[in-house]
PDB file of C-alpha atoms in Angstrom:
ATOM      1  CA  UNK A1119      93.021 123.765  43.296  1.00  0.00           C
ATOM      2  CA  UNK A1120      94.520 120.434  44.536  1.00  0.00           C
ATOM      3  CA  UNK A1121      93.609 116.994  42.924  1.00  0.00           C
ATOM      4  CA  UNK A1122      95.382 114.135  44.699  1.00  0.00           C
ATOM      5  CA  UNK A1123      95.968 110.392  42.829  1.00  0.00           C
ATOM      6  CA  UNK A1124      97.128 107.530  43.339  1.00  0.00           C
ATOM      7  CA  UNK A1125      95.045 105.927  46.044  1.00  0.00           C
ATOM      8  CA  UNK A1126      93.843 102.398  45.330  1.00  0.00           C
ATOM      9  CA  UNK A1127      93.707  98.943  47.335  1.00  0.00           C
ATOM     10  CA  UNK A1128      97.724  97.593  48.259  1.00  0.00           C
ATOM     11  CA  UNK A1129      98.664  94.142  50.335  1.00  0.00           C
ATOM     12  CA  UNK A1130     100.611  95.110  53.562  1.00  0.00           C
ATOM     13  CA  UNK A1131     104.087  95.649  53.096  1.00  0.00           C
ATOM     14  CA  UNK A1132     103.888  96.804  49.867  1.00  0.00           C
ATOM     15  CA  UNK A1133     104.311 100.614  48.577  1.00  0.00           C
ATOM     16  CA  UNK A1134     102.028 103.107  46.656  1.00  0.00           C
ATOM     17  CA  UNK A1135     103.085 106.824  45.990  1.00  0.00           C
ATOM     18  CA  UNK A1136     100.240 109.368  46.195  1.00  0.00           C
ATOM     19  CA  UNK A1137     100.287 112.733  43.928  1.00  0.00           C
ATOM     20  CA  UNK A1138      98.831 115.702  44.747  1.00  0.00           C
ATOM     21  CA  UNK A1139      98.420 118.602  41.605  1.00  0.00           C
ATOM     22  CA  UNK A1140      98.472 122.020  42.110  1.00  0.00           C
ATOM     23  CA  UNK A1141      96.865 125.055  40.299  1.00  0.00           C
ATOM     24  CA  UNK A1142      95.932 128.075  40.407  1.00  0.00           C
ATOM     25  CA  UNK A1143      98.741 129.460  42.691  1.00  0.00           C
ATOM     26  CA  UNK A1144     102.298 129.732  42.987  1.00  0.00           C
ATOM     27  CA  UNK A1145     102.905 126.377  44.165  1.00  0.00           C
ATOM     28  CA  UNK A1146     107.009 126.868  45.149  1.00  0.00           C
ATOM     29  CA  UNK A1147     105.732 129.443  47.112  1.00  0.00           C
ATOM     30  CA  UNK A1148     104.125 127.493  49.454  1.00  0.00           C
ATOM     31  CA  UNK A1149     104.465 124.839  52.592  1.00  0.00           C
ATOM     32  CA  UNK A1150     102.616 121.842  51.999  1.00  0.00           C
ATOM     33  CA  UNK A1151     100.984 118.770  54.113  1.00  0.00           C
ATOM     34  CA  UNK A1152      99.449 115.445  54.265  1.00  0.00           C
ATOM     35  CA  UNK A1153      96.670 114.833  56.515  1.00  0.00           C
ATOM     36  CA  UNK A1154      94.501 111.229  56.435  1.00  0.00           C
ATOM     37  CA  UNK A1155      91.543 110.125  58.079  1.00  0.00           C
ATOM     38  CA  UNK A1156      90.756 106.379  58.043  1.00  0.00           C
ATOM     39  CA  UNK A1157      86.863 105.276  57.760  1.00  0.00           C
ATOM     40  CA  UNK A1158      85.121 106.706  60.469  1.00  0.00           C
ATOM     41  CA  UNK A1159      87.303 109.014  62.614  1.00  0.00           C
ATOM     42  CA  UNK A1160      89.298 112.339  63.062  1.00  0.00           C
ATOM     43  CA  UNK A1161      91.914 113.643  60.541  1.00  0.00           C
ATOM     44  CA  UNK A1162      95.871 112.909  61.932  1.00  0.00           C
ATOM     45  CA  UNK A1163      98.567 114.835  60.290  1.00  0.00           C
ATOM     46  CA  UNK A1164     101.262 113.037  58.373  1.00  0.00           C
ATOM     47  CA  UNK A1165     104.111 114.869  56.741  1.00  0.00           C
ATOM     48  CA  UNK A1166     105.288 118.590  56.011  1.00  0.00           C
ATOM     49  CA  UNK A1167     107.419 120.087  53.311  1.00  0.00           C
ATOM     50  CA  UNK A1168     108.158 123.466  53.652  1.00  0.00           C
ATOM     51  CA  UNK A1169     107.827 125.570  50.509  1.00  0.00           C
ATOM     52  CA  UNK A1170     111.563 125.407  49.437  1.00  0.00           C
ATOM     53  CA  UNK A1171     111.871 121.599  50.366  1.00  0.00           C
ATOM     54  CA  UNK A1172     114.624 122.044  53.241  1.00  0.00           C
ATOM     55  CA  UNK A1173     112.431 121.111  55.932  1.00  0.00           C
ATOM     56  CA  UNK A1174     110.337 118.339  56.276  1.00  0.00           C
ATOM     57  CA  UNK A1175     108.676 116.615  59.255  1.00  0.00           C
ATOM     58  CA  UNK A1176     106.548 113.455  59.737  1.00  0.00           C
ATOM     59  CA  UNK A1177     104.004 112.417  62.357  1.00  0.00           C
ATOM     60  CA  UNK A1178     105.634 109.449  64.845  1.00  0.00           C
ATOM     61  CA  UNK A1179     103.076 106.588  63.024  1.00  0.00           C
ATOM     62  CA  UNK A1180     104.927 106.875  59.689  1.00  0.00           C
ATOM     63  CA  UNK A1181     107.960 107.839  60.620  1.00  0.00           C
ATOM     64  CA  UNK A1182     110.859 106.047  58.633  1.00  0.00           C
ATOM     65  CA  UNK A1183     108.088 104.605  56.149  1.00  0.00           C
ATOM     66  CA  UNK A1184     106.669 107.662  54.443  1.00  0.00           C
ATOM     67  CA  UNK A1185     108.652 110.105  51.984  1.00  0.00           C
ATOM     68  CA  UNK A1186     107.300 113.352  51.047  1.00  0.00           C
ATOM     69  CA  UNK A1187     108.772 115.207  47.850  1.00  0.00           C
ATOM     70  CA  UNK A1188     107.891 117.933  45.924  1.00  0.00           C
ATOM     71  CA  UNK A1189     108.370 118.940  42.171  1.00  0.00           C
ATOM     72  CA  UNK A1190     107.834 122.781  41.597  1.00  0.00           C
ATOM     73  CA  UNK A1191     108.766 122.174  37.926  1.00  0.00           C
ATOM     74  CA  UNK A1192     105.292 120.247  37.981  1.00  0.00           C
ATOM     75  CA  UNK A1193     103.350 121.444  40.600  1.00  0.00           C
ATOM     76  CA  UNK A1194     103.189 118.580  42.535  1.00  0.00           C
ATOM     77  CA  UNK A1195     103.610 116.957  45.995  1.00  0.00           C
ATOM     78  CA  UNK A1196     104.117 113.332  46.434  1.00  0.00           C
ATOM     79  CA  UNK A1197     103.787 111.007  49.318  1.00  0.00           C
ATOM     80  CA  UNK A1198     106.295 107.769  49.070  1.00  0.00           C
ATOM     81  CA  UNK A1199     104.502 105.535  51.241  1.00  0.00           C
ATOM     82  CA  UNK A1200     105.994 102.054  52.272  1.00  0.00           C
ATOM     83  CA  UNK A1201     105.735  99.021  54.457  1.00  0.00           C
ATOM     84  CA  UNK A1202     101.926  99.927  54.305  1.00  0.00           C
ATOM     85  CA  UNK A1203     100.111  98.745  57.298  1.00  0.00           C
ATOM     86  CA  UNK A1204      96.214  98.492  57.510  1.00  0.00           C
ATOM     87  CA  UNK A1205      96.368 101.180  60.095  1.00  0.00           C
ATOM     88  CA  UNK A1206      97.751 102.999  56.556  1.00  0.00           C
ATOM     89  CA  UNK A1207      93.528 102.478  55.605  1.00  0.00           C
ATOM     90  CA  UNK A1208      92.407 106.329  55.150  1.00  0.00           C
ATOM     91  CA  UNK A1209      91.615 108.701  53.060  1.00  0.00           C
ATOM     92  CA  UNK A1210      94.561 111.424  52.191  1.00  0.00           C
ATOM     93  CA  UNK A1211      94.615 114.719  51.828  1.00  0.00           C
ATOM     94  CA  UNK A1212      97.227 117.063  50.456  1.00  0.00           C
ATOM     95  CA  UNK A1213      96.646 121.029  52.209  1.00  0.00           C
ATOM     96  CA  UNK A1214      98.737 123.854  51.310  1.00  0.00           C
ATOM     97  CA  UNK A1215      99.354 126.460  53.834  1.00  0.00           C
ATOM     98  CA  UNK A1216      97.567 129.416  54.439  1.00  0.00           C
ATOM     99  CA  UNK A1217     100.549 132.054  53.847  1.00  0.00           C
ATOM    100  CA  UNK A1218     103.701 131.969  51.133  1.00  0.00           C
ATOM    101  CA  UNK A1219     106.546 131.118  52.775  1.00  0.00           C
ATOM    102  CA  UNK A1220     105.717 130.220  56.345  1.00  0.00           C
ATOM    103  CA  UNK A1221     105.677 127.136  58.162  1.00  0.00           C
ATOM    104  CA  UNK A1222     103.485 127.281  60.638  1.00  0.00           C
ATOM    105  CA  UNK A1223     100.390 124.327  60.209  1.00  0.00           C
ATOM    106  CA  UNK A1224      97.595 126.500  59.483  1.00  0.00           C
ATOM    107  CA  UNK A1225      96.046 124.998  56.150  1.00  0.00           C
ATOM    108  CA  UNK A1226      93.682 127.599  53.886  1.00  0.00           C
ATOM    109  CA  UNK A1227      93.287 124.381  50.899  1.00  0.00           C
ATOM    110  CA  UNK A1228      92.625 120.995  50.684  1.00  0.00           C
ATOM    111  CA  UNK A1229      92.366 118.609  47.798  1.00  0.00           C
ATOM    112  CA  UNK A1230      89.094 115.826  48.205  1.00  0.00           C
ATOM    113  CA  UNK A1231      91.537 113.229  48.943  1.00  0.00           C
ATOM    114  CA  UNK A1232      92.627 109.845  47.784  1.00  0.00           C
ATOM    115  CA  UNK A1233      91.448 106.608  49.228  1.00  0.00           C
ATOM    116  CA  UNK A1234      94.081 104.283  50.388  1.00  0.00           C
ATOM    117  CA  UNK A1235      93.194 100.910  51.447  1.00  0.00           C
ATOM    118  CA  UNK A1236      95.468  98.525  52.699  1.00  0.00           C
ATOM    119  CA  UNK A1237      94.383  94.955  52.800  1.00  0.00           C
ATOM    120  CA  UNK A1238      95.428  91.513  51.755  1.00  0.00           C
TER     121      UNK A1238
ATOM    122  CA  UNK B 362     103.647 114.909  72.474  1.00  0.00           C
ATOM    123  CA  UNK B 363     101.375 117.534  72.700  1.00  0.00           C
ATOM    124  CA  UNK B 364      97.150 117.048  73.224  1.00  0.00           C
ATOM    125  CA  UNK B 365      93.941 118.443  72.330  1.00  0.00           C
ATOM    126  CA  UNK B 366      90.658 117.222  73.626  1.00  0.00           C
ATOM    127  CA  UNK B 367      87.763 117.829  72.264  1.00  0.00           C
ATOM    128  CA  UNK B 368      84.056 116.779  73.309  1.00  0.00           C
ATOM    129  CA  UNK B 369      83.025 113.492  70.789  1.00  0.00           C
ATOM    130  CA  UNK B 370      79.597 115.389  70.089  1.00  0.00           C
ATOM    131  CA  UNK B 371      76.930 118.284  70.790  1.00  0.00           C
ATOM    132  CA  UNK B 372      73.731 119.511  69.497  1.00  0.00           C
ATOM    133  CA  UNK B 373      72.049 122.605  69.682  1.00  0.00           C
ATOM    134  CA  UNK B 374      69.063 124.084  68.943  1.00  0.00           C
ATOM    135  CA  UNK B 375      68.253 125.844  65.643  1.00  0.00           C
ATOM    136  CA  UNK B 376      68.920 129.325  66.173  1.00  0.00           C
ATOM    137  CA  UNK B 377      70.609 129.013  69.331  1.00  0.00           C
ATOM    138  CA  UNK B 378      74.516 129.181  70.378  1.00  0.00           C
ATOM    139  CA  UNK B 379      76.791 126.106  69.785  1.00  0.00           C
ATOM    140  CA  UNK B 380      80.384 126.594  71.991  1.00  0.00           C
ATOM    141  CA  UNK B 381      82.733 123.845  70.997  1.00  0.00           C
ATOM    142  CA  UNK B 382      86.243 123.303  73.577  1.00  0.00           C
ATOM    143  CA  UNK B 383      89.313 122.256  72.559  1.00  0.00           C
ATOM    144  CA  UNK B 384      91.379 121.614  75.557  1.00  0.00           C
ATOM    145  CA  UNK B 385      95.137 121.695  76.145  1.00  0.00           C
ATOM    146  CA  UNK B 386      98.180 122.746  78.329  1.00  0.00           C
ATOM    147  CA  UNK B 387      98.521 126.317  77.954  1.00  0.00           C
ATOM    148  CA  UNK B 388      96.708 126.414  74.450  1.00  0.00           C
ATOM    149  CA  UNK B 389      96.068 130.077  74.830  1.00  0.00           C
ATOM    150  CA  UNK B 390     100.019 130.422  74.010  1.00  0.00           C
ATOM    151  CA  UNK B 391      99.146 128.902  71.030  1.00  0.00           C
ATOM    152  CA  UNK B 392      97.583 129.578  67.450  1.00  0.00           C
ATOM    153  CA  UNK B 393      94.679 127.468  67.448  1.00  0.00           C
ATOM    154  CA  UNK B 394      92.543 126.578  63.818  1.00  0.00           C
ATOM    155  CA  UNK B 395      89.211 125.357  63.571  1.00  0.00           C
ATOM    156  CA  UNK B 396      87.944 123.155  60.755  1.00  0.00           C
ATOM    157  CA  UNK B 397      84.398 122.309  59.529  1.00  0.00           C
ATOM    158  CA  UNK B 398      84.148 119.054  57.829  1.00  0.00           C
ATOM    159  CA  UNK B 399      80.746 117.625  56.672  1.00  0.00           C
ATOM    160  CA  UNK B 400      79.839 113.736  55.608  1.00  0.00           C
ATOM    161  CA  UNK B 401      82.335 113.068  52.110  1.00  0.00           C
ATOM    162  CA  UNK B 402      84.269 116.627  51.690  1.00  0.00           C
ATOM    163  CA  UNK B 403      87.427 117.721  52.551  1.00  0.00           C
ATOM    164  CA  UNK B 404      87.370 120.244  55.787  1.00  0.00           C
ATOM    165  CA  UNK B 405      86.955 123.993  55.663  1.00  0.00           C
ATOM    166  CA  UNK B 406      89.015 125.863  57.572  1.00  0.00           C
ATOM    167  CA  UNK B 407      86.536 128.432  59.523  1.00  0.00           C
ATOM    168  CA  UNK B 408      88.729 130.038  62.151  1.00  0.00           C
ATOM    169  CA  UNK B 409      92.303 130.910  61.619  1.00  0.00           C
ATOM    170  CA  UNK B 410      94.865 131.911  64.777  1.00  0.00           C
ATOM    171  CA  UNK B 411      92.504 132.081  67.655  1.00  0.00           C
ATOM    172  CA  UNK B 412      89.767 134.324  66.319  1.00  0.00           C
ATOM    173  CA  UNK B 413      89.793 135.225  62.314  1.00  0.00           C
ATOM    174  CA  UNK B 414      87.792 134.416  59.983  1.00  0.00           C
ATOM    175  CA  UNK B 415      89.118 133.287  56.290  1.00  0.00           C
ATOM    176  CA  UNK B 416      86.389 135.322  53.835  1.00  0.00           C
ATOM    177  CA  UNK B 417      83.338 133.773  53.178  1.00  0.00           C
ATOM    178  CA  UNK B 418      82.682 132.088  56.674  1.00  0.00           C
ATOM    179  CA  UNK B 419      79.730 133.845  58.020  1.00  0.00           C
ATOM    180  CA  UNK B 420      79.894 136.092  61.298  1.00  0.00           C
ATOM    181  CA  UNK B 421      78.088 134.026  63.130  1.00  0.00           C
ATOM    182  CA  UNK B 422      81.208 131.704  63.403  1.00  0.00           C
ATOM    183  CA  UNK B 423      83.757 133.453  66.380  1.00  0.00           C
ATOM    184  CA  UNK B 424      86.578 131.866  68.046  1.00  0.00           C
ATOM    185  CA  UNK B 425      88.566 132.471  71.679  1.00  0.00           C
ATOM    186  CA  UNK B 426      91.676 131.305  73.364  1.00  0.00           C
ATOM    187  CA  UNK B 427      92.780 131.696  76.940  1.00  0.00           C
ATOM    188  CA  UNK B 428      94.349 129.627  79.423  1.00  0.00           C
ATOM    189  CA  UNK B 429      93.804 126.139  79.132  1.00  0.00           C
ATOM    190  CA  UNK B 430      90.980 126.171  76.495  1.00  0.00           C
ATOM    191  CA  UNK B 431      90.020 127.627  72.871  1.00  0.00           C
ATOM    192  CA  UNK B 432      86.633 127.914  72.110  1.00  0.00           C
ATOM    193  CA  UNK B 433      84.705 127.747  68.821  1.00  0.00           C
ATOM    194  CA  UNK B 434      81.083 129.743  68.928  1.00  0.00           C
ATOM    195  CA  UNK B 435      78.404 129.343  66.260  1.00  0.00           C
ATOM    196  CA  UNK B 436      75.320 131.654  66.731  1.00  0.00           C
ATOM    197  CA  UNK B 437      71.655 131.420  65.339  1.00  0.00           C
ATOM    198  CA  UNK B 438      73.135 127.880  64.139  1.00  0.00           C
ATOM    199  CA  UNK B 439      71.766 126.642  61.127  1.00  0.00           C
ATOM    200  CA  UNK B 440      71.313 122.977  59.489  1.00  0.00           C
ATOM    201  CA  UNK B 441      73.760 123.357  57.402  1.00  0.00           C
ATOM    202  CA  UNK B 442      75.892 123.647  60.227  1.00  0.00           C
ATOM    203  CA  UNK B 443      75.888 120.781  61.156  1.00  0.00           C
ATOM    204  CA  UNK B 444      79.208 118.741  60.706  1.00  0.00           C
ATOM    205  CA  UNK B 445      82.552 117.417  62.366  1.00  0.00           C
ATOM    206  CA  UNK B 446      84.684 120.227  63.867  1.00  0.00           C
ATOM    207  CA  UNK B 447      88.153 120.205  64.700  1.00  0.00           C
ATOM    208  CA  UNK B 448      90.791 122.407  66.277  1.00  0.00           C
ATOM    209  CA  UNK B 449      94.112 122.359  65.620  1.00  0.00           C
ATOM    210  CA  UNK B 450      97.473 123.866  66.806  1.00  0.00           C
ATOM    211  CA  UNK B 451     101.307 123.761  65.584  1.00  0.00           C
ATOM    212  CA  UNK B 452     103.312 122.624  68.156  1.00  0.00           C
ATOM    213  CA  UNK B 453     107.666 121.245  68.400  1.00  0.00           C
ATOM    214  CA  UNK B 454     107.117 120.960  64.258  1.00  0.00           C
ATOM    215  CA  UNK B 455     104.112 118.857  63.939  1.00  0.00           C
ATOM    216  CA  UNK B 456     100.510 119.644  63.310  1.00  0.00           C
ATOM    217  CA  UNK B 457      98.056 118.110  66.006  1.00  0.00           C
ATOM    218  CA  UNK B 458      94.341 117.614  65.806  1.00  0.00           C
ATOM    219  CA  UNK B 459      91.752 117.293  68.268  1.00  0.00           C
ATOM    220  CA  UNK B 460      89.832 114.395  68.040  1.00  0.00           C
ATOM    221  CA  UNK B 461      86.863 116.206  66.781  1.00  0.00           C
ATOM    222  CA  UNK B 462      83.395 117.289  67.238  1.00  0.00           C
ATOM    223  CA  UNK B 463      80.114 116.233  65.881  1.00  0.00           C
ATOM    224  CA  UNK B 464      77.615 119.158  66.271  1.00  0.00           C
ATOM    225  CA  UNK B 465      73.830 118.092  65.295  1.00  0.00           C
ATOM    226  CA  UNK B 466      71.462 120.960  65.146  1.00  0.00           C
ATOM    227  CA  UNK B 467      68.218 120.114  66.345  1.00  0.00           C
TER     228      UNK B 467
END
């Protein structure tokens, strides 16, 4: 299972850090993403962690803003997100890949998401 | 960066064969995922590298990959098939999405 938190109305330019829990499975074990979809449209990837934290990739639109981190000690993924944007306006979701220890963007779980709305 | 193109919608008959395209350069050298997303939940993933199906996604649901184009089928569709569908491939360390599907089922 996968709750995210930490969604919630921000003023552009400001930062919020999204959570995403883990349970139920060997959570170092595995790669882990953010994907968003703002009101209306398709999903657009965000960031990657691969499942021992080396690697970790972000799409061009949040490049240099966004920070993802894990904690296996807790079971959870975080998104540092700053400078929001309203373009930032979505819903996130945290997905876990389908296989331990691969990184290859095929996603088997997804949490329900966290609302993020960025607006003055 | 890399593209997938997807048709914006479809319908289809109930009980009749939905084919969904994802287009993009040489996609068939690529793993290509389909997801099933319906109005307030999180997607489903309902084909897996090309043409597998994760357990508990009905037969009915068959993907193929060649060339220029992937292809998601749905026979003897169903209402509750109806939903946003999207295909998806790794490519040069990010994930990309096509833009999506809406399939109505008439």
């Amino acid at each position: 299972q996968l709750v995210e938190s930490g969604g919630g109305v921000v003023q552009p330019g400001r930062s919020l850090r999204l959570s995403c829990a883990a349970s139920g499975f060997t959570f170092s074990r595995y790669t882990m993403h953010w994907v968003r979809q703002a009101p209306g449209k398709g999903l657009e990837w965000v960031a990657i962690i691969s499942y021992d934290g080396s690697d970790k990739y972000y799409a061009d639109s949040v490049k240099g803003r966004f920070t993802i981190s894990r904690d296996d000690s807790k079971n959870t993924l975080y998104l540092q997100m700053n400078s929001l944007r309203a373009e930032d306006t979505a819903v996130y979701y945290c997905a876990r890949e389908s296989d331990v220890y691969t990184i290859r963007g095929e996603f088997d779980y997804w949490g329900q998401g966290t609302l993020v709305t960025v607006s003055s | 960066s890399y593209e997938l193109t997807q048709p914006l919608s479809m319908s289809v008959a109930l009980g009749q064969t939905a084919r969904i395209t994802c287009g993009g350069n040489k996609i068939g050298s690529k793993n290509v995922h389909w997801y099933q997303q319906k109005p307030g939940q999180a997607p489903v993933l309902v084909i897996y590298r090309d043409s597998n199906r994760p357990s508990g996604i009905p037969e009915r649901f068959s993907g193929s990959n060649s060339g220029n184009t992937a292809t998601l089928t749905i026979s003897r569709a169903q209402a509750g098939d109806e939903a946003d569908y999207y295909c998806q491939v790794w490519d040069s360390s990010t994930v990309v999405f096509g833009g999506g599907t809406k399939v109505t089922v008439l």
